[in-house]
Amino acid sequence: MQFCRYYMPPLGTRVGVVIEDEVHDLTEAEPNRSRTLSSLLARANGFPPGGFARWIEAQVTDKVADVLFSALDRRPSNRTPHILAPIDQQEVWAAGVTYRRSVEAREAESGQSGIYDRVYAAERPELFFKANPHHVVGPHVPVRIRADSRWSVPEPEIALVMDGRGALVGYTIGNDMSARDIEGDNPLYLPQAKVYNQACALGPVIVLVEGLDPASLHIQLQIEREGRPVFEADTSFDRLKRSVQELMDYLWRENDFPNGVFLLTGTGIVPPDDFSLQDGDVVSIHVDGIGTLRNPVTQRR
Ligand code: DO4
Ligand code: MG
C-alpha cells in the first residue's frame, strides 16, 4: 500500500492512496482526519501490525479513482494536478557513513583519515539534522547546488517515515544533496554542506512498512547531462552497516517528533571524485516498489 501528497486544482493539497496507477482521495474520504500527512501519521498510532494499512484501505469506498498517478507525475504548475513532496510538518534527519563507500568518499574529500572509519565502526551512529519542510522539494522540482560550491553530488538514500511515537510507518526515497568541497574543507562545516534551500528531495510516494521487504530494496542512481547519462550506479539496502531499528532508536534518544519524522539512512553511492553536478543536470533515483524520484538540478540564484 502506498500513499502520496498531491495538488488537485481547485481543491488544493490532498493526501491519497495509490492503488496500482490510481489515486484515491483520502482527504475527501475523511476530511477531518486525513487532511494532512501529519494527521494521517497521527492516525497511524496505536494500530496492531497491518492495521493501519487495513484502515487506509477501508477509507477507499469510492471505486472510481480521482486521478491517475501517472498524470500527477509531472512538473508542477498551479493549473494542473501534480505530485507533492510527501512531507508537511516533519523534520528530516539523516544518518551518515552507514555504507563503506561513504567512508571512502569522505576520507578522500577531507584528507582526514580515521574519523569516518571510527564512526562507521562506533556503536553510536552519525545522525544529523538535514531539513525543515521548506528545504524539501518533491519530484520534478529542482534540487540545488549551493552558489558557493564547486563540487556537489546527490546522495540517493532510503528514507524512513516514522509516526509521532517513533514507530516505522513506511519508506520513501530521499536525495541528500551535499557540497563535498565545503564538507571536505572541514567536517565542522557539515551543516553548511548539507542544509540549505532545496537541499533535499523526497518522494514520489510513501510505501507502508507492510508493503516492502527492506532487505530487497535496490537503489539505482542516474545523472543525465544534456539528455545523456553521465553517471549511473546502484547499490542495495542490505549493504547498510546498521539496522533500521538501531538508527531509529538513536534518533529518538532525548528527542520527540510529535508530527512524525523522516530519517535518511545514508548513501551507498558516491560518484567518482572528479565528478560534480552541474546546473541543468537531471538526477533520477529509482527503487523498485517505491518508484522514481526525478529532479532537475539548479545553481541559479
Ligand atoms: O559525514 C557526513 C555525511 C555522511 C552522509 O550524508 C552519508 O553517508 O550519506
Ligand atoms: Mg547522506
PDB file of C-alpha atoms and ligand atoms in Angstrom:
ATOM      1  CA  MET A   1       0.000   0.000   0.000  1.00  0.00           C
ATOM      2  CA  GLN A   2       1.272   3.446  -0.926  1.00  0.00           C
ATOM      3  CA  PHE A   3       0.110   6.957  -0.239  1.00  0.00           C
ATOM      4  CA  CYS A   4       1.090  10.349  -1.588  1.00  0.00           C
ATOM      5  CA  ARG A   5       0.512  14.091  -1.240  1.00  0.00           C
ATOM      6  CA  TYR A   6      -0.696  15.820  -4.347  1.00  0.00           C
ATOM      7  CA  TYR A   7      -2.152  19.059  -5.616  1.00  0.00           C
ATOM      8  CA  MET A   8      -5.543  18.973  -7.294  1.00  0.00           C
ATOM      9  CA  PRO A   9      -6.956  22.260  -8.563  1.00  0.00           C
ATOM     10  CA  PRO A  10      -9.308  23.768  -7.479  1.00  0.00           C
ATOM     11  CA  LEU A  11      -9.360  21.680  -4.243  1.00  0.00           C
ATOM     12  CA  GLY A  12      -5.727  22.220  -3.273  1.00  0.00           C
ATOM     13  CA  THR A  13      -3.465  19.833  -1.372  1.00  0.00           C
ATOM     14  CA  ARG A  14      -4.722  16.294  -0.852  1.00  0.00           C
ATOM     15  CA  VAL A  15      -3.476  13.054   0.621  1.00  0.00           C
ATOM     16  CA  GLY A  16      -4.258   9.989  -1.481  1.00  0.00           C
ATOM     17  CA  VAL A  17      -3.928   6.228  -1.518  1.00  0.00           C
ATOM     18  CA  VAL A  18      -2.186   4.891  -4.607  1.00  0.00           C
ATOM     19  CA  ILE A  19      -3.543   1.577  -5.839  1.00  0.00           C
ATOM     20  CA  GLU A  20      -1.713   0.470  -8.944  1.00  0.00           C
ATOM     21  CA  ASP A  21      -1.892   3.610 -11.110  1.00  0.00           C
ATOM     22  CA  GLU A  22      -4.987   5.026  -9.385  1.00  0.00           C
ATOM     23  CA  VAL A  23      -5.023   7.692  -6.694  1.00  0.00           C
ATOM     24  CA  HIS A  24      -7.994   7.745  -4.303  1.00  0.00           C
ATOM     25  CA  ASP A  25      -8.519  10.946  -2.346  1.00  0.00           C
ATOM     26  CA  LEU A  26      -8.212  10.258   1.399  1.00  0.00           C
ATOM     27  CA  THR A  27      -8.801  13.899   2.276  1.00  0.00           C
ATOM     28  CA  GLU A  28     -12.262  13.633   0.747  1.00  0.00           C
ATOM     29  CA  ALA A  29     -12.918  10.284   2.424  1.00  0.00           C
ATOM     30  CA  GLU A  30     -12.137  11.522   5.921  1.00  0.00           C
ATOM     31  CA  PRO A  31     -11.639  15.282   5.783  1.00  0.00           C
ATOM     32  CA  ASN A  32     -11.103  15.855   9.478  1.00  0.00           C
ATOM     33  CA  ARG A  33      -8.541  13.162   9.991  1.00  0.00           C
ATOM     34  CA  SER A  34      -6.643  12.744   6.735  1.00  0.00           C
ATOM     35  CA  ARG A  35      -6.395  16.327   5.579  1.00  0.00           C
ATOM     36  CA  THR A  36      -2.670  16.408   6.056  1.00  0.00           C
ATOM     37  CA  LEU A  37       0.209  13.992   6.216  1.00  0.00           C
ATOM     38  CA  SER A  38       0.622  14.932   9.896  1.00  0.00           C
ATOM     39  CA  SER A  39      -2.935  13.963  10.709  1.00  0.00           C
ATOM     40  CA  LEU A  40      -2.560  10.731   8.756  1.00  0.00           C
ATOM     41  CA  LEU A  41       0.648   9.897  10.637  1.00  0.00           C
ATOM     42  CA  ALA A  42      -1.113  10.705  13.910  1.00  0.00           C
ATOM     43  CA  ARG A  43      -3.821   8.242  12.858  1.00  0.00           C
ATOM     44  CA  ALA A  44      -1.151   5.557  12.363  1.00  0.00           C
ATOM     45  CA  ASN A  45      -0.538   5.457  16.122  1.00  0.00           C
ATOM     46  CA  GLY A  46      -1.817   2.507  18.022  1.00  0.00           C
ATOM     47  CA  PHE A  47      -2.793   0.070  15.263  1.00  0.00           C
ATOM     48  CA  PRO A  48      -1.611  -3.534  15.558  1.00  0.00           C
ATOM     49  CA  PRO A  49       0.734  -4.667  12.741  1.00  0.00           C
ATOM     50  CA  GLY A  50      -1.043  -4.311   9.396  1.00  0.00           C
ATOM     51  CA  GLY A  51      -3.957  -2.440  10.974  1.00  0.00           C
ATOM     52  CA  PHE A  52      -3.097   0.970   9.590  1.00  0.00           C
ATOM     53  CA  ALA A  53      -2.925  -0.375   6.029  1.00  0.00           C
ATOM     54  CA  ARG A  54      -6.303  -2.053   6.516  1.00  0.00           C
ATOM     55  CA  TRP A  55      -7.745   1.185   7.915  1.00  0.00           C
ATOM     56  CA  ILE A  56      -6.491   3.145   4.902  1.00  0.00           C
ATOM     57  CA  GLU A  57      -7.898   0.534   2.548  1.00  0.00           C
ATOM     58  CA  ALA A  58     -11.270   0.794   4.270  1.00  0.00           C
ATOM     59  CA  GLN A  59     -11.368   4.540   3.546  1.00  0.00           C
ATOM     60  CA  VAL A  60     -11.335   3.854  -0.172  1.00  0.00           C
ATOM     61  CA  THR A  61     -15.047   3.460  -0.605  1.00  0.00           C
ATOM     62  CA  ASP A  62     -15.173   5.221  -3.949  1.00  0.00           C
ATOM     63  CA  LYS A  63     -14.220   2.647  -6.577  1.00  0.00           C
ATOM     64  CA  VAL A  64     -13.524   5.365  -9.128  1.00  0.00           C
ATOM     65  CA  ALA A  65     -10.042   6.842  -8.926  1.00  0.00           C
ATOM     66  CA  ASP A  66      -9.839  10.603  -8.564  1.00  0.00           C
ATOM     67  CA  VAL A  67      -6.803  10.829 -10.788  1.00  0.00           C
ATOM     68  CA  LEU A  68      -4.185   8.561 -12.307  1.00  0.00           C
ATOM     69  CA  PHE A  69      -0.804   8.587 -10.584  1.00  0.00           C
ATOM     70  CA  SER A  70       0.913   8.774 -13.979  1.00  0.00           C
ATOM     71  CA  ALA A  71      -0.992  12.009 -14.630  1.00  0.00           C
ATOM     72  CA  LEU A  72       0.349  13.532 -11.383  1.00  0.00           C
ATOM     73  CA  ASP A  73       3.972  12.608 -12.039  1.00  0.00           C
ATOM     74  CA  ARG A  74       4.903  15.789 -13.890  1.00  0.00           C
ATOM     75  CA  ARG A  75       6.407  19.227 -13.422  1.00  0.00           C
ATOM     76  CA  PRO A  76       4.264  21.270 -11.019  1.00  0.00           C
ATOM     77  CA  SER A  77       2.075  24.120 -12.184  1.00  0.00           C
ATOM     78  CA  ASN A  78      -0.832  25.864 -10.435  1.00  0.00           C
ATOM     79  CA  ARG A  79      -3.185  24.831 -13.214  1.00  0.00           C
ATOM     80  CA  THR A  80      -2.546  21.086 -13.316  1.00  0.00           C
ATOM     81  CA  PRO A  81      -2.730  18.239 -10.779  1.00  0.00           C
ATOM     82  CA  HIS A  82       0.722  17.177  -9.659  1.00  0.00           C
ATOM     83  CA  ILE A  83       2.561  15.162  -7.058  1.00  0.00           C
ATOM     84  CA  LEU A  84       3.978  16.964  -3.974  1.00  0.00           C
ATOM     85  CA  ALA A  85       6.778  16.004  -1.600  1.00  0.00           C
ATOM     86  CA  PRO A  86       5.269  13.602   0.991  1.00  0.00           C
ATOM     87  CA  ILE A  87       6.014  15.916   3.921  1.00  0.00           C
ATOM     88  CA  ASP A  88       4.202  18.734   5.690  1.00  0.00           C
ATOM     89  CA  GLN A  89       5.305  19.451   9.273  1.00  0.00           C
ATOM     90  CA  GLN A  90       8.069  16.901   9.830  1.00  0.00           C
ATOM     91  CA  GLU A  91      11.791  17.468  10.239  1.00  0.00           C
ATOM     92  CA  VAL A  92      14.176  15.453   8.077  1.00  0.00           C
ATOM     93  CA  TRP A  93      17.209  13.900   9.771  1.00  0.00           C
ATOM     94  CA  ALA A  94      19.949  11.861   8.172  1.00  0.00           C
ATOM     95  CA  ALA A  95      22.331   9.097   9.098  1.00  0.00           C
ATOM     96  CA  GLY A  96      25.855   9.270   7.702  1.00  0.00           C
ATOM     97  CA  VAL A  97      28.688   6.915   6.922  1.00  0.00           C
ATOM     98  CA  THR A  98      26.466   3.861   7.041  1.00  0.00           C
ATOM     99  CA  TYR A  99      27.917   2.272   3.895  1.00  0.00           C
ATOM    100  CA  ARG A 100      31.607   1.503   3.234  1.00  0.00           C
ATOM    101  CA  ARG A 101      31.516   3.661   0.031  1.00  0.00           C
ATOM    102  CA  SER A 102      30.582   6.710   2.092  1.00  0.00           C
ATOM    103  CA  VAL A 103      33.589   6.193   4.394  1.00  0.00           C
ATOM    104  CA  GLU A 104      35.976   6.066   1.405  1.00  0.00           C
ATOM    105  CA  ALA A 105      34.477   9.172  -0.207  1.00  0.00           C
ATOM    106  CA  ARG A 106      34.577  11.265   2.995  1.00  0.00           C
ATOM    107  CA  GLU A 107      38.147  10.258   3.788  1.00  0.00           C
ATOM    108  CA  ALA A 108      39.184  11.225   0.228  1.00  0.00           C
ATOM    109  CA  GLU A 109      37.417  14.601   0.190  1.00  0.00           C
ATOM    110  CA  SER A 110      38.626  15.677   3.639  1.00  0.00           C
ATOM    111  CA  GLY A 111      42.123  14.181   3.638  1.00  0.00           C
ATOM    112  CA  GLN A 112      41.271  13.124   7.199  1.00  0.00           C
ATOM    113  CA  SER A 113      41.915   9.519   7.893  1.00  0.00           C
ATOM    114  CA  GLY A 114      40.276   7.968  10.867  1.00  0.00           C
ATOM    115  CA  ILE A 115      37.228   9.994  11.828  1.00  0.00           C
ATOM    116  CA  TYR A 116      34.905   8.414   9.281  1.00  0.00           C
ATOM    117  CA  ASP A 117      36.278   4.922   9.874  1.00  0.00           C
ATOM    118  CA  ARG A 118      35.748   5.438  13.590  1.00  0.00           C
ATOM    119  CA  VAL A 119      32.104   6.446  13.225  1.00  0.00           C
ATOM    120  CA  TYR A 120      31.476   3.574  10.799  1.00  0.00           C
ATOM    121  CA  ALA A 121      32.653   1.151  13.475  1.00  0.00           C
ATOM    122  CA  ALA A 122      31.331   3.001  16.549  1.00  0.00           C
ATOM    123  CA  GLU A 123      28.275   1.946  18.494  1.00  0.00           C
ATOM    124  CA  ARG A 124      26.721   5.436  18.146  1.00  0.00           C
ATOM    125  CA  PRO A 125      25.816   6.290  14.529  1.00  0.00           C
ATOM    126  CA  GLU A 126      26.333   9.669  12.898  1.00  0.00           C
ATOM    127  CA  LEU A 127      22.934  11.413  12.835  1.00  0.00           C
ATOM    128  CA  PHE A 128      22.483  14.977  11.683  1.00  0.00           C
ATOM    129  CA  PHE A 129      19.671  17.433  11.072  1.00  0.00           C
ATOM    130  CA  LYS A 130      19.050  17.639   7.324  1.00  0.00           C
ATOM    131  CA  ALA A 131      15.989  19.726   6.537  1.00  0.00           C
ATOM    132  CA  ASN A 132      12.891  21.523   7.617  1.00  0.00           C
ATOM    133  CA  PRO A 133       9.929  21.029   5.276  1.00  0.00           C
ATOM    134  CA  HIS A 134      10.697  24.295   3.443  1.00  0.00           C
ATOM    135  CA  HIS A 135      14.135  22.933   2.422  1.00  0.00           C
ATOM    136  CA  VAL A 136      12.480  19.897   0.791  1.00  0.00           C
ATOM    137  CA  VAL A 137      11.295  19.551  -2.803  1.00  0.00           C
ATOM    138  CA  GLY A 138       9.097  16.913  -4.369  1.00  0.00           C
ATOM    139  CA  PRO A 139       9.528  15.128  -7.700  1.00  0.00           C
ATOM    140  CA  HIS A 140      10.333  17.290 -10.745  1.00  0.00           C
ATOM    141  CA  VAL A 141      11.170  20.381  -8.669  1.00  0.00           C
ATOM    142  CA  PRO A 142      14.826  21.449  -8.883  1.00  0.00           C
ATOM    143  CA  VAL A 143      17.297  20.400  -6.228  1.00  0.00           C
ATOM    144  CA  ARG A 144      20.006  22.988  -5.659  1.00  0.00           C
ATOM    145  CA  ILE A 145      23.774  23.221  -5.830  1.00  0.00           C
ATOM    146  CA  ARG A 146      24.878  25.962  -3.447  1.00  0.00           C
ATOM    147  CA  ALA A 147      26.130  29.038  -5.275  1.00  0.00           C
ATOM    148  CA  ASP A 148      29.355  28.839  -3.238  1.00  0.00           C
ATOM    149  CA  SER A 149      30.052  25.164  -4.031  1.00  0.00           C
ATOM    150  CA  ARG A 150      32.056  23.854  -6.966  1.00  0.00           C
ATOM    151  CA  TRP A 151      31.826  20.167  -6.023  1.00  0.00           C
ATOM    152  CA  SER A 152      28.344  18.879  -5.254  1.00  0.00           C
ATOM    153  CA  VAL A 153      26.699  15.498  -5.578  1.00  0.00           C
ATOM    154  CA  PRO A 154      23.325  13.854  -4.987  1.00  0.00           C
ATOM    155  CA  GLU A 155      23.113  11.146  -2.325  1.00  0.00           C
ATOM    156  CA  PRO A 156      20.402   8.575  -3.103  1.00  0.00           C
ATOM    157  CA  GLU A 157      19.050   7.186   0.147  1.00  0.00           C
ATOM    158  CA  ILE A 158      16.158   5.179   1.553  1.00  0.00           C
ATOM    159  CA  ALA A 159      14.134   7.445   3.847  1.00  0.00           C
ATOM    160  CA  LEU A 160      12.331   6.005   6.866  1.00  0.00           C
ATOM    161  CA  VAL A 161       8.990   7.595   7.758  1.00  0.00           C
ATOM    162  CA  MET A 162       8.067   7.471  11.436  1.00  0.00           C
ATOM    163  CA  ASP A 163       4.907   8.491  13.243  1.00  0.00           C
ATOM    164  CA  GLY A 164       4.781  10.775  16.288  1.00  0.00           C
ATOM    165  CA  ARG A 165       5.605   7.916  18.645  1.00  0.00           C
ATOM    166  CA  GLY A 166       8.625   6.662  16.772  1.00  0.00           C
ATOM    167  CA  ALA A 167       7.025   3.695  15.041  1.00  0.00           C
ATOM    168  CA  LEU A 168       8.142   2.985  11.481  1.00  0.00           C
ATOM    169  CA  VAL A 169       5.210   3.718   9.157  1.00  0.00           C
ATOM    170  CA  GLY A 170       6.861   3.457   5.768  1.00  0.00           C
ATOM    171  CA  TYR A 171       9.627   4.182   3.319  1.00  0.00           C
ATOM    172  CA  THR A 172      10.234   6.739   0.623  1.00  0.00           C
ATOM    173  CA  ILE A 173      13.200   7.852  -1.479  1.00  0.00           C
ATOM    174  CA  GLY A 174      15.443  10.729  -0.406  1.00  0.00           C
ATOM    175  CA  ASN A 175      18.153  12.767  -2.070  1.00  0.00           C
ATOM    176  CA  ASP A 176      20.607  14.182   0.488  1.00  0.00           C
ATOM    177  CA  MET A 177      22.262  16.847  -1.702  1.00  0.00           C
ATOM    178  CA  SER A 178      25.796  17.500  -0.483  1.00  0.00           C
ATOM    179  CA  ALA A 179      28.525  20.065  -1.140  1.00  0.00           C
ATOM    180  CA  ARG A 180      31.627  17.850  -0.967  1.00  0.00           C
ATOM    181  CA  ASP A 181      34.079  20.770  -1.177  1.00  0.00           C
ATOM    182  CA  ILE A 182      32.545  22.530   1.841  1.00  0.00           C
ATOM    183  CA  GLU A 183      32.314  19.363   3.936  1.00  0.00           C
ATOM    184  CA  GLY A 184      35.805  18.304   2.803  1.00  0.00           C
ATOM    185  CA  ASP A 185      37.313  21.647   3.820  1.00  0.00           C
ATOM    186  CA  ASN A 186      36.421  20.966   7.425  1.00  0.00           C
ATOM    187  CA  PRO A 187      33.999  18.403   8.913  1.00  0.00           C
ATOM    188  CA  LEU A 188      32.649  21.178  11.144  1.00  0.00           C
ATOM    189  CA  TYR A 189      31.152  22.752   8.012  1.00  0.00           C
ATOM    190  CA  LEU A 190      28.811  19.758   7.639  1.00  0.00           C
ATOM    191  CA  PRO A 191      25.602  21.747   8.335  1.00  0.00           C
ATOM    192  CA  GLN A 192      26.505  24.214   5.573  1.00  0.00           C
ATOM    193  CA  ALA A 193      27.326  21.379   3.164  1.00  0.00           C
ATOM    194  CA  LYS A 194      24.011  19.688   3.886  1.00  0.00           C
ATOM    195  CA  VAL A 195      21.314  22.157   4.973  1.00  0.00           C
ATOM    196  CA  TYR A 196      20.221  24.854   2.532  1.00  0.00           C
ATOM    197  CA  ASN A 197      17.267  25.677   0.294  1.00  0.00           C
ATOM    198  CA  GLN A 198      16.246  22.779  -1.973  1.00  0.00           C
ATOM    199  CA  ALA A 199      18.956  20.559  -0.436  1.00  0.00           C
ATOM    200  CA  CYS A 200      16.638  17.599  -0.010  1.00  0.00           C
ATOM    201  CA  ALA A 201      14.181  15.820  -2.294  1.00  0.00           C
ATOM    202  CA  LEU A 202      11.626  13.263  -1.113  1.00  0.00           C
ATOM    203  CA  GLY A 203       9.083  11.110  -2.933  1.00  0.00           C
ATOM    204  CA  PRO A 204       7.302  10.117  -5.003  1.00  0.00           C
ATOM    205  CA  VAL A 205       5.175   8.063  -2.550  1.00  0.00           C
ATOM    206  CA  ILE A 206       5.351   6.582   0.934  1.00  0.00           C
ATOM    207  CA  VAL A 207       5.130   2.795   0.888  1.00  0.00           C
ATOM    208  CA  LEU A 208       3.760   1.355   4.112  1.00  0.00           C
ATOM    209  CA  VAL A 209       6.072  -0.995   6.011  1.00  0.00           C
ATOM    210  CA  GLU A 210       3.842  -3.981   5.368  1.00  0.00           C
ATOM    211  CA  GLY A 211       4.211  -3.448   1.620  1.00  0.00           C
ATOM    212  CA  LEU A 212       8.007  -3.796   1.362  1.00  0.00           C
ATOM    213  CA  ASP A 213      10.788  -6.116   2.368  1.00  0.00           C
ATOM    214  CA  PRO A 214      13.613  -3.655   3.131  1.00  0.00           C
ATOM    215  CA  ALA A 215      16.270  -6.320   2.529  1.00  0.00           C
ATOM    216  CA  SER A 216      15.193  -6.480  -1.105  1.00  0.00           C
ATOM    217  CA  LEU A 217      15.437  -2.751  -1.803  1.00  0.00           C
ATOM    218  CA  HIS A 218      17.699  -1.935  -4.729  1.00  0.00           C
ATOM    219  CA  ILE A 219      18.730   1.714  -5.186  1.00  0.00           C
ATOM    220  CA  GLN A 220      19.637   2.994  -8.638  1.00  0.00           C
ATOM    221  CA  LEU A 221      21.035   6.439  -9.438  1.00  0.00           C
ATOM    222  CA  GLN A 222      21.241   8.016 -12.860  1.00  0.00           C
ATOM    223  CA  ILE A 223      22.532  11.522 -13.632  1.00  0.00           C
ATOM    224  CA  GLU A 224      21.802  12.959 -17.071  1.00  0.00           C
ATOM    225  CA  ARG A 225      23.500  15.904 -18.734  1.00  0.00           C
ATOM    226  CA  GLU A 226      22.049  17.354 -21.936  1.00  0.00           C
ATOM    227  CA  GLY A 227      19.821  14.298 -22.258  1.00  0.00           C
ATOM    228  CA  ARG A 228      22.635  11.726 -21.912  1.00  0.00           C
ATOM    229  CA  PRO A 229      23.597   9.643 -18.855  1.00  0.00           C
ATOM    230  CA  VAL A 230      26.890  10.847 -17.354  1.00  0.00           C
ATOM    231  CA  PHE A 231      26.827   8.706 -14.210  1.00  0.00           C
ATOM    232  CA  GLU A 232      24.988   5.528 -13.251  1.00  0.00           C
ATOM    233  CA  ALA A 233      25.390   3.283 -10.218  1.00  0.00           C
ATOM    234  CA  ASP A 234      23.375   1.068  -7.947  1.00  0.00           C
ATOM    235  CA  THR A 235      23.517  -0.497  -4.515  1.00  0.00           C
ATOM    236  CA  SER A 236      21.283  -2.458  -2.214  1.00  0.00           C
ATOM    237  CA  PHE A 237      19.815  -1.537   1.131  1.00  0.00           C
ATOM    238  CA  ASP A 238      21.132  -4.732   2.694  1.00  0.00           C
ATOM    239  CA  ARG A 239      24.666  -3.235   2.471  1.00  0.00           C
ATOM    240  CA  LEU A 240      23.638  -0.739   5.162  1.00  0.00           C
ATOM    241  CA  LYS A 241      26.032  -1.245   8.078  1.00  0.00           C
ATOM    242  CA  ARG A 242      23.395  -0.679  10.762  1.00  0.00           C
ATOM    243  CA  SER A 243      19.875  -1.892  11.372  1.00  0.00           C
ATOM    244  CA  VAL A 244      16.937   0.407  10.736  1.00  0.00           C
ATOM    245  CA  GLN A 245      15.835  -0.104  14.355  1.00  0.00           C
ATOM    246  CA  GLU A 246      19.212   0.987  15.706  1.00  0.00           C
ATOM    247  CA  LEU A 247      19.128   4.214  13.642  1.00  0.00           C
ATOM    248  CA  MET A 248      15.583   4.962  14.787  1.00  0.00           C
ATOM    249  CA  ASP A 249      16.409   4.255  18.432  1.00  0.00           C
ATOM    250  CA  TYR A 250      19.330   6.708  18.396  1.00  0.00           C
ATOM    251  CA  LEU A 251      17.240   9.361  16.622  1.00  0.00           C
ATOM    252  CA  TRP A 252      14.557   9.210  19.309  1.00  0.00           C
ATOM    253  CA  ARG A 253      17.007   9.363  22.233  1.00  0.00           C
ATOM    254  CA  GLU A 254      16.269  12.635  24.019  1.00  0.00           C
ATOM    255  CA  ASN A 255      14.231  13.894  21.047  1.00  0.00           C
ATOM    256  CA  ASP A 256      10.494  13.976  20.372  1.00  0.00           C
ATOM    257  CA  PHE A 257       8.935  14.447  16.948  1.00  0.00           C
ATOM    258  CA  PRO A 258       5.202  14.912  17.623  1.00  0.00           C
ATOM    259  CA  ASN A 259       4.315  15.213  13.911  1.00  0.00           C
ATOM    260  CA  GLY A 260       6.490  12.298  12.873  1.00  0.00           C
ATOM    261  CA  VAL A 261       9.936  12.474  11.285  1.00  0.00           C
ATOM    262  CA  PHE A 262      11.898  11.360   8.220  1.00  0.00           C
ATOM    263  CA  LEU A 263      15.290   9.714   8.554  1.00  0.00           C
ATOM    264  CA  LEU A 264      17.571   9.350   5.526  1.00  0.00           C
ATOM    265  CA  THR A 265      19.624   6.221   6.045  1.00  0.00           C
ATOM    266  CA  GLY A 266      22.880   7.229   4.324  1.00  0.00           C
ATOM    267  CA  THR A 267      24.323   6.805   0.876  1.00  0.00           C
ATOM    268  CA  GLY A 268      25.986   3.760  -0.615  1.00  0.00           C
ATOM    269  CA  ILE A 269      26.630   5.580  -3.901  1.00  0.00           C
ATOM    270  CA  VAL A 270      29.058   8.468  -4.352  1.00  0.00           C
ATOM    271  CA  PRO A 271      30.187   9.473  -7.853  1.00  0.00           C
ATOM    272  CA  PRO A 272      33.960   9.490  -8.516  1.00  0.00           C
ATOM    273  CA  ASP A 273      35.966  12.373  -7.048  1.00  0.00           C
ATOM    274  CA  ASP A 274      36.305  14.172 -10.400  1.00  0.00           C
ATOM    275  CA  PHE A 275      32.519  14.362 -10.838  1.00  0.00           C
ATOM    276  CA  SER A 276      30.385  17.332  -9.805  1.00  0.00           C
ATOM    277  CA  LEU A 277      26.764  18.052 -10.582  1.00  0.00           C
ATOM    278  CA  GLN A 278      26.124  20.992 -12.897  1.00  0.00           C
ATOM    279  CA  ASP A 279      23.236  23.361 -13.414  1.00  0.00           C
ATOM    280  CA  GLY A 280      20.805  21.668 -15.848  1.00  0.00           C
ATOM    281  CA  ASP A 281      21.653  18.056 -14.882  1.00  0.00           C
ATOM    282  CA  VAL A 282      18.789  15.704 -14.032  1.00  0.00           C
ATOM    283  CA  VAL A 283      19.034  13.277 -11.077  1.00  0.00           C
ATOM    284  CA  SER A 284      16.856  10.155 -11.065  1.00  0.00           C
ATOM    285  CA  ILE A 285      16.776   7.776  -8.119  1.00  0.00           C
ATOM    286  CA  HIS A 286      14.832   4.595  -8.696  1.00  0.00           C
ATOM    287  CA  VAL A 287      13.868   1.998  -6.088  1.00  0.00           C
ATOM    288  CA  ASP A 288      11.673  -0.918  -7.187  1.00  0.00           C
ATOM    289  CA  GLY A 289       8.482  -0.868  -5.137  1.00  0.00           C
ATOM    290  CA  ILE A 290       8.719   2.850  -4.356  1.00  0.00           C
ATOM    291  CA  GLY A 291       9.190   4.436  -7.772  1.00  0.00           C
ATOM    292  CA  THR A 292      11.422   7.120  -9.246  1.00  0.00           C
ATOM    293  CA  LEU A 293      12.389  10.422  -7.666  1.00  0.00           C
ATOM    294  CA  ARG A 294      13.471  12.639 -10.558  1.00  0.00           C
ATOM    295  CA  ASN A 295      14.707  16.195 -10.077  1.00  0.00           C
ATOM    296  CA  PRO A 296      16.438  18.702 -12.303  1.00  0.00           C
ATOM    297  CA  VAL A 297      19.441  20.470 -10.770  1.00  0.00           C
ATOM    298  CA  THR A 298      19.858  24.222 -10.490  1.00  0.00           C
ATOM    299  CA  GLN A 299      22.615  26.540  -9.321  1.00  0.00           C
ATOM    300  CA  ARG A 300      20.865  29.763 -10.336  1.00  0.00           C
ATOM    301  CA  ARG A 301      20.138  32.341  -7.681  1.00  0.00           C
TER     302      ARG A 301
HETATM  303  O1  DO4 B   1      29.527  12.521   7.352  1.00  0.00           O
HETATM  304  C1  DO4 B   1      28.941  13.177   6.575  1.00  0.00           C
HETATM  305  C2  DO4 B   1      27.670  12.878   5.889  1.00  0.00           C
HETATM  306  C3  DO4 B   1      27.501  11.456   5.503  1.00  0.00           C
HETATM  307  C4  DO4 B   1      26.297  11.194   4.659  1.00  0.00           C
HETATM  308  O2  DO4 B   1      25.474  12.037   4.375  1.00  0.00           O
HETATM  309  C5  DO4 B   1      26.086   9.825   4.141  1.00  0.00           C
HETATM  310  O3  DO4 B   1      26.903   8.925   4.412  1.00  0.00           O
HETATM  311  O4  DO4 B   1      25.098   9.617   3.456  1.00  0.00           O
HETATM  312 MG    MG B   2      23.843  11.280   3.025  1.00  0.00          MG
END
